[in-house]
Amino acid sequence: MTITAARPASLAEALRRALRDALAEDPAVHLLGEDIGTLGGVFRITDGLAAEFGPERCADTPLAEAGILGTATGMAMYGLRPVVEMQFDAFAYPAFEQLVSHVARMRNRTRGAMPLPLTIRIPYGGGIGGVEHHSDSSEAYYMATPGLHVVTPATVADAYGLLRQAIASDDPVVFLEPKRLYWSKEAVDLDAPPPVPPLGRAVVRRPGTSATLLTYGPSLPLCLAAAEEAARTRGWDLGVVDLRTLVPFDDATVCAEVRRTGRAVVVHEATGFAGPGAEIAARVTERCFHHLAAPVLRVTGHDIPYPPPLLERHHLPDTARVLDAVARLQWEE
């Protein structure tokens, strides 16, 4: 028997393949968004899908985000499984009223009688030299909206597996795609993609004994690099937990790791004040207080609107800031 080695595949390829496989397997799946047809989307995630499945299954829409999401909501209410693409993170804000007032509430409003199988794909985060409205990390808005699942992959395998799970879900899913990782590659066979843990499950990407870095999406490679540098230069053995799903939150995996090390740092690009790290730190503190040797710290973007491209390197967390936070975890001499 010949075993074919998996070739390097990008995160963008994995997302495209997940969409293609979902379209091929389920006629209820429809894609809609601005420029996703002939152009294949700004980041070419839907490239070739309109040609293969037709414009009715992969539909270009007007530049009207509220209308796009409102249309998708009606489609989901009538039994379809729409997948919406918002071109950039901050471009989704005009649709926020539809999301909060209707998408997130429909299943509760009908006492469970009407599921809403709707996936909203949103490229998010910085690191690509994008200007304002093209680099926001807006996950806290969605996390604070009851009724939504909030998912963000950081690996090629998760990009495929989590998107397939999101499309199959009967609840609405905000699927946040870290745009700076679109071109990252891993050896993954997309013809036989590996199974990944389900929505709502965090994964320990690197076990550690000194402290635990809690992160997700675009900050995962940063935390893994920081852990390697810490081991090489400081003698710290840092664990790294990839949250993968922000809602529902995997308290069990996160707290098990933090209880083992007694120290934790939350790392993300979003702003610090009232950001995702505030909720994560609160949950960890409430559940692990008697195991903690130091307060839970955060390394985040600054509390400012996203800066111009030439300044974004000062705004985004980096290895030095992560290691500085770890150094402040009240180590005994």
Coordinates of C-alpha atoms in Angstrom, one line a residue:
M1 CA 0.0 0.0 0.0
T2 CA 1.3 3.4 -1.0
I3 CA 1.0 6.1 1.6
T4 CA 1.0 9.6 0.2
A5 CA 2.5 12.3 2.3
A6 CA 0.3 15.3 3.1
R7 CA 1.5 18.3 1.2
P8 CA 1.7 21.8 2.8
A9 CA -1.7 23.5 2.7
S10 CA -2.6 27.0 3.7
L11 CA -5.2 28.1 6.1
A12 CA -7.0 29.8 3.2
E13 CA -7.0 26.6 1.2
A14 CA -8.5 24.7 4.2
L15 CA -11.3 27.2 4.5
R16 CA -12.0 27.1 0.7
R17 CA -12.0 23.3 0.8
A18 CA -14.4 23.3 3.8
L19 CA -16.8 25.5 1.9
R20 CA -16.6 23.4 -1.2
D21 CA -17.2 20.1 0.7
A22 CA -20.1 21.6 2.5
L23 CA -21.6 22.8 -0.7
A24 CA -21.1 19.5 -2.4
E25 CA -22.6 17.4 0.5
D26 CA -25.6 19.6 1.4
P27 CA -27.8 21.4 -1.1
A28 CA -29.1 23.6 1.7
V29 CA -25.7 25.3 2.0
H30 CA -25.5 28.7 0.2
L31 CA -22.7 31.3 0.3
L32 CA -23.4 35.0 0.0
G33 CA -21.3 38.1 0.3
E34 CA -19.7 41.0 -1.4
D35 CA -17.5 39.9 -4.4
I36 CA -17.4 36.3 -3.4
G37 CA -18.5 35.1 -6.8
T38 CA -16.5 36.0 -9.8
L39 CA -13.7 37.6 -7.8
G40 CA -13.6 34.8 -5.2
G41 CA -13.6 37.2 -2.3
V42 CA -11.0 39.8 -1.2
F43 CA -8.8 37.0 0.2
R44 CA -9.8 34.5 -2.5
I45 CA -11.4 32.1 0.0
T46 CA -14.3 31.4 -2.3
D47 CA -12.2 31.3 -5.5
G48 CA -13.8 29.0 -8.1
L49 CA -16.8 28.1 -6.1
A50 CA -19.3 30.2 -8.1
A51 CA -18.0 28.5 -11.3
E52 CA -18.4 25.1 -9.8
F53 CA -21.8 25.5 -8.0
G54 CA -23.3 28.4 -9.8
P55 CA -24.2 32.0 -8.8
E56 CA -27.3 30.8 -6.9
R57 CA -25.2 28.8 -4.5
C58 CA -22.3 31.3 -4.3
A59 CA -24.0 34.7 -4.7
D60 CA -22.5 38.1 -5.0
T61 CA -24.5 40.7 -3.0
P62 CA -24.8 44.5 -3.0
L63 CA -22.6 46.4 -0.6
A64 CA -25.1 46.3 2.2
E65 CA -24.1 44.3 5.2
A66 CA -27.4 44.7 7.1
G67 CA -29.2 43.5 4.0
I68 CA -26.9 40.6 3.5
L69 CA -27.3 39.3 7.1
G70 CA -31.0 40.0 7.1
T71 CA -31.4 38.0 3.9
A72 CA -29.3 35.2 5.4
T73 CA -31.5 35.2 8.5
G74 CA -34.6 34.7 6.4
M75 CA -32.9 31.9 4.4
A76 CA -32.0 30.1 7.7
M77 CA -35.5 30.5 9.0
Y78 CA -36.8 28.6 5.9
G79 CA -34.4 25.7 6.3
L80 CA -31.3 26.7 4.3
R81 CA -27.8 26.9 5.8
P82 CA -26.4 30.2 4.6
V83 CA -22.7 31.1 5.0
V84 CA -22.1 34.9 5.0
E85 CA -18.8 36.5 4.3
M86 CA -18.1 39.9 5.7
Q87 CA -15.1 41.4 3.8
F88 CA -13.3 42.8 6.9
D89 CA -13.9 42.8 10.6
A90 CA -15.2 46.4 10.9
F91 CA -17.3 46.1 7.7
A92 CA -19.6 43.8 9.8
Y93 CA -20.7 46.7 12.1
P94 CA -23.6 47.9 9.9
A95 CA -25.1 44.4 10.3
F96 CA -24.7 44.4 14.0
E97 CA -28.4 45.3 14.7
Q98 CA -29.5 42.3 12.7
L99 CA -27.1 40.1 14.5
V100 CA -28.1 41.2 18.0
S101 CA -31.8 41.8 17.5
H102 CA -32.6 38.8 15.4
V103 CA -29.9 36.3 14.7
A104 CA -28.8 35.8 18.3
R105 CA -32.4 35.8 19.6
M106 CA -34.4 33.7 17.2
R107 CA -34.0 30.3 18.8
N108 CA -34.8 31.7 22.3
R109 CA -37.6 33.8 20.9
T110 CA -39.3 30.7 19.5
R111 CA -38.6 28.6 22.6
G112 CA -36.3 26.4 20.6
A113 CA -38.8 25.7 17.8
M114 CA -36.8 27.6 15.1
P115 CA -33.1 26.9 14.9
L116 CA -30.9 29.3 13.0
P117 CA -28.2 27.5 11.1
L118 CA -26.2 30.5 10.0
T119 CA -22.5 31.0 9.8
I120 CA -21.0 34.4 9.6
R121 CA -17.3 34.4 8.4
I122 CA -15.4 37.5 9.4
P123 CA -11.7 38.0 8.6
Y124 CA -10.3 39.8 11.7
G125 CA -7.2 41.2 13.4
G126 CA -4.1 43.1 12.3
G127 CA -0.6 42.3 11.1
I128 CA -1.2 42.8 7.4
G129 CA -0.6 46.5 7.1
G130 CA -4.3 47.3 6.8
V131 CA -5.8 50.7 7.6
E132 CA -8.6 51.5 10.0
H133 CA -11.7 49.4 9.5
H134 CA -9.6 46.6 8.1
S135 CA -7.7 45.4 11.2
D136 CA -10.2 45.4 14.2
S137 CA -10.3 42.6 16.7
S138 CA -14.0 42.8 17.5
E139 CA -14.6 39.4 19.2
A140 CA -15.7 40.9 22.5
Y141 CA -18.8 42.3 20.9
Y142 CA -19.9 38.9 19.8
M143 CA -18.8 37.2 23.0
A144 CA -21.1 39.6 24.9
T145 CA -24.1 38.7 22.7
P146 CA -26.1 35.7 24.2
G147 CA -27.2 33.2 21.6
L148 CA -24.1 33.2 19.4
H149 CA -21.2 30.7 19.1
V150 CA -17.9 32.5 18.6
V151 CA -15.1 30.5 16.9
T152 CA -11.6 31.3 15.8
P153 CA -9.2 28.8 14.3
A154 CA -5.4 29.2 14.4
T155 CA -4.3 26.0 12.5
V156 CA -4.9 24.6 9.1
A157 CA -6.6 21.5 10.4
D158 CA -8.9 23.6 12.7
A159 CA -9.7 26.0 9.8
Y160 CA -11.2 23.0 7.9
G161 CA -12.7 21.1 10.8
L162 CA -14.2 24.0 12.8
L163 CA -15.7 25.6 9.7
R164 CA -17.4 22.3 8.8
Q165 CA -18.8 22.1 12.3
A166 CA -19.9 25.7 12.2
I167 CA -21.9 25.1 9.0
A168 CA -23.4 21.9 10.4
S169 CA -24.5 23.7 13.7
D170 CA -28.1 24.6 14.2
D171 CA -27.1 27.6 16.1
P172 CA -25.6 30.8 14.6
V173 CA -21.8 30.9 14.6
V174 CA -19.6 33.9 14.2
F175 CA -16.5 32.4 12.6
L176 CA -13.6 34.7 13.0
E177 CA -10.7 34.1 10.6
P178 CA -7.3 35.5 11.5
K179 CA -6.3 37.2 8.3
R180 CA -2.6 37.3 9.1
L181 CA -2.7 33.5 9.2
Y182 CA -4.4 33.0 5.8
W183 CA -1.1 32.2 4.2
S184 CA 0.4 30.1 7.0
K185 CA 0.9 26.4 6.0
E186 CA 0.9 23.0 7.6
A187 CA 1.2 19.5 6.2
V188 CA -2.5 18.6 6.1
D189 CA -4.2 16.2 3.7
L190 CA -7.3 18.1 2.7
D191 CA -8.6 15.1 0.8
A192 CA -8.6 13.2 4.2
P193 CA -8.5 16.0 6.8
P194 CA -7.8 14.9 10.3
P195 CA -10.6 15.0 12.9
V196 CA -10.4 18.0 15.2
P197 CA -12.0 18.5 18.6
P198 CA -15.6 19.9 18.5
L199 CA -16.8 23.5 19.0
G200 CA -16.4 24.5 22.6
R201 CA -13.2 22.6 23.2
A202 CA -9.8 24.2 23.9
V203 CA -6.5 22.4 23.0
V204 CA -3.2 22.3 24.8
R205 CA -0.7 23.2 22.0
R206 CA 2.3 23.1 24.3
P207 CA 2.3 21.6 27.8
G208 CA 4.2 23.5 30.4
T209 CA 5.0 23.6 34.1
S210 CA 6.0 27.2 34.9
A211 CA 3.1 29.2 33.6
T212 CA 0.2 28.9 31.1
L213 CA -0.4 31.2 28.1
L214 CA -4.0 31.4 27.2
T215 CA -4.6 32.6 23.6
Y216 CA -6.5 32.1 20.3
G217 CA -6.5 32.9 16.6
P218 CA -3.7 35.3 15.4
S219 CA -1.9 35.2 18.7
L220 CA -1.2 31.5 18.9
P221 CA 2.0 31.5 16.8
L222 CA 3.2 34.4 18.9
C223 CA 2.7 32.5 22.1
L224 CA 4.3 29.4 20.8
A225 CA 7.3 31.5 19.7
A226 CA 7.4 33.2 23.2
A227 CA 7.3 29.8 24.9
E228 CA 10.3 28.6 22.8
E229 CA 12.3 31.7 23.6
A230 CA 11.4 31.5 27.3
A231 CA 12.7 27.9 27.4
R232 CA 15.9 28.9 25.5
T233 CA 16.8 32.1 27.3
R234 CA 15.1 32.1 30.7
G235 CA 14.6 28.5 31.7
W236 CA 10.8 28.9 31.9
D237 CA 8.6 26.0 30.8
L238 CA 5.5 27.8 29.4
G239 CA 2.4 25.9 28.4
V240 CA 0.2 27.3 25.6
V241 CA -3.6 26.7 25.4
D242 CA -5.4 27.5 22.1
L243 CA -9.0 28.4 23.1
R244 CA -10.3 27.8 19.6
T245 CA -13.9 28.6 20.7
L246 CA -14.6 31.7 22.7
V247 CA -18.3 30.9 23.2
P248 CA -18.9 28.3 24.5
F249 CA -15.8 28.6 26.7
D250 CA -13.9 25.5 27.7
D251 CA -13.5 26.1 31.4
A252 CA -12.4 22.5 32.1
T253 CA -9.4 22.4 29.9
V254 CA -8.3 26.0 30.7
C255 CA -8.6 25.6 34.5
A256 CA -6.9 22.2 34.5
E257 CA -3.8 23.7 32.9
V258 CA -3.8 26.8 35.1
R259 CA -4.2 24.7 38.2
R260 CA -1.1 22.7 37.2
T261 CA 1.1 25.7 36.7
G262 CA -0.4 28.2 39.2
R263 CA 0.2 31.1 36.8
A264 CA -1.5 32.4 33.7
V265 CA -1.2 35.1 31.1
V266 CA -4.0 35.9 28.5
V267 CA -2.7 37.1 25.2
H268 CA -4.8 38.6 22.4
E269 CA -4.8 41.5 19.9
A270 CA -8.1 43.1 21.0
T271 CA -8.0 46.0 23.4
G272 CA -7.5 45.3 27.1
F273 CA -10.3 47.3 28.8
A274 CA -13.4 45.1 28.8
G275 CA -11.7 42.9 26.2
P276 CA -11.9 39.1 26.0
G277 CA -9.0 38.7 28.4
A278 CA -11.0 40.4 31.1
E279 CA -13.7 37.7 31.0
I280 CA -11.1 35.0 30.7
A281 CA -9.1 36.3 33.6
A282 CA -12.3 36.6 35.7
R283 CA -13.3 33.0 34.9
V284 CA -9.9 31.6 35.7
T285 CA -9.7 33.6 39.0
E286 CA -13.1 32.4 40.2
R287 CA -12.4 28.8 39.4
C288 CA -8.7 28.6 40.3
F289 CA -8.1 31.1 43.0
H290 CA -6.6 28.7 45.6
H291 CA -4.3 27.3 42.9
L292 CA -2.9 30.7 41.8
A293 CA 0.5 31.8 42.8
A294 CA 0.0 35.2 41.1
P295 CA -2.7 37.3 39.6
V296 CA -3.8 36.5 36.0
L297 CA -2.2 39.0 33.7
R298 CA -3.1 40.2 30.2
V299 CA -1.1 41.1 27.2
T300 CA -3.3 42.9 24.7
G301 CA -3.6 45.6 22.1
H302 CA -3.7 49.1 23.5
D303 CA -6.9 50.8 24.3
I304 CA -7.0 52.9 21.1
P305 CA -8.6 52.7 17.7
Y306 CA -6.5 50.6 15.4
P307 CA -3.4 52.6 14.4
P308 CA -2.1 53.3 10.9
P309 CA 0.0 50.5 9.3
L310 CA 3.4 52.1 10.1
L311 CA 2.4 52.1 13.8
E312 CA 0.7 48.7 14.2
R313 CA 3.8 46.9 15.4
H314 CA 3.7 49.1 18.5
H315 CA 0.1 48.2 19.1
L316 CA 0.1 44.4 18.6
P317 CA 1.5 42.1 21.3
D318 CA 4.9 40.7 20.7
T319 CA 7.3 38.2 22.2
A320 CA 9.0 40.9 24.4
R321 CA 5.6 42.0 25.9
V322 CA 4.6 38.4 26.6
L323 CA 7.9 37.5 28.3
D324 CA 7.7 40.7 30.3
A325 CA 4.3 39.7 31.6
V326 CA 5.5 36.3 32.5
A327 CA 8.4 37.9 34.4
R328 CA 5.9 39.9 36.5
L329 CA 4.1 36.7 37.8
Q330 CA 5.5 37.0 41.3
W331 CA 8.3 34.5 41.0
E332 CA 10.1 33.6 44.2
E333 CA 13.8 34.4 44.3

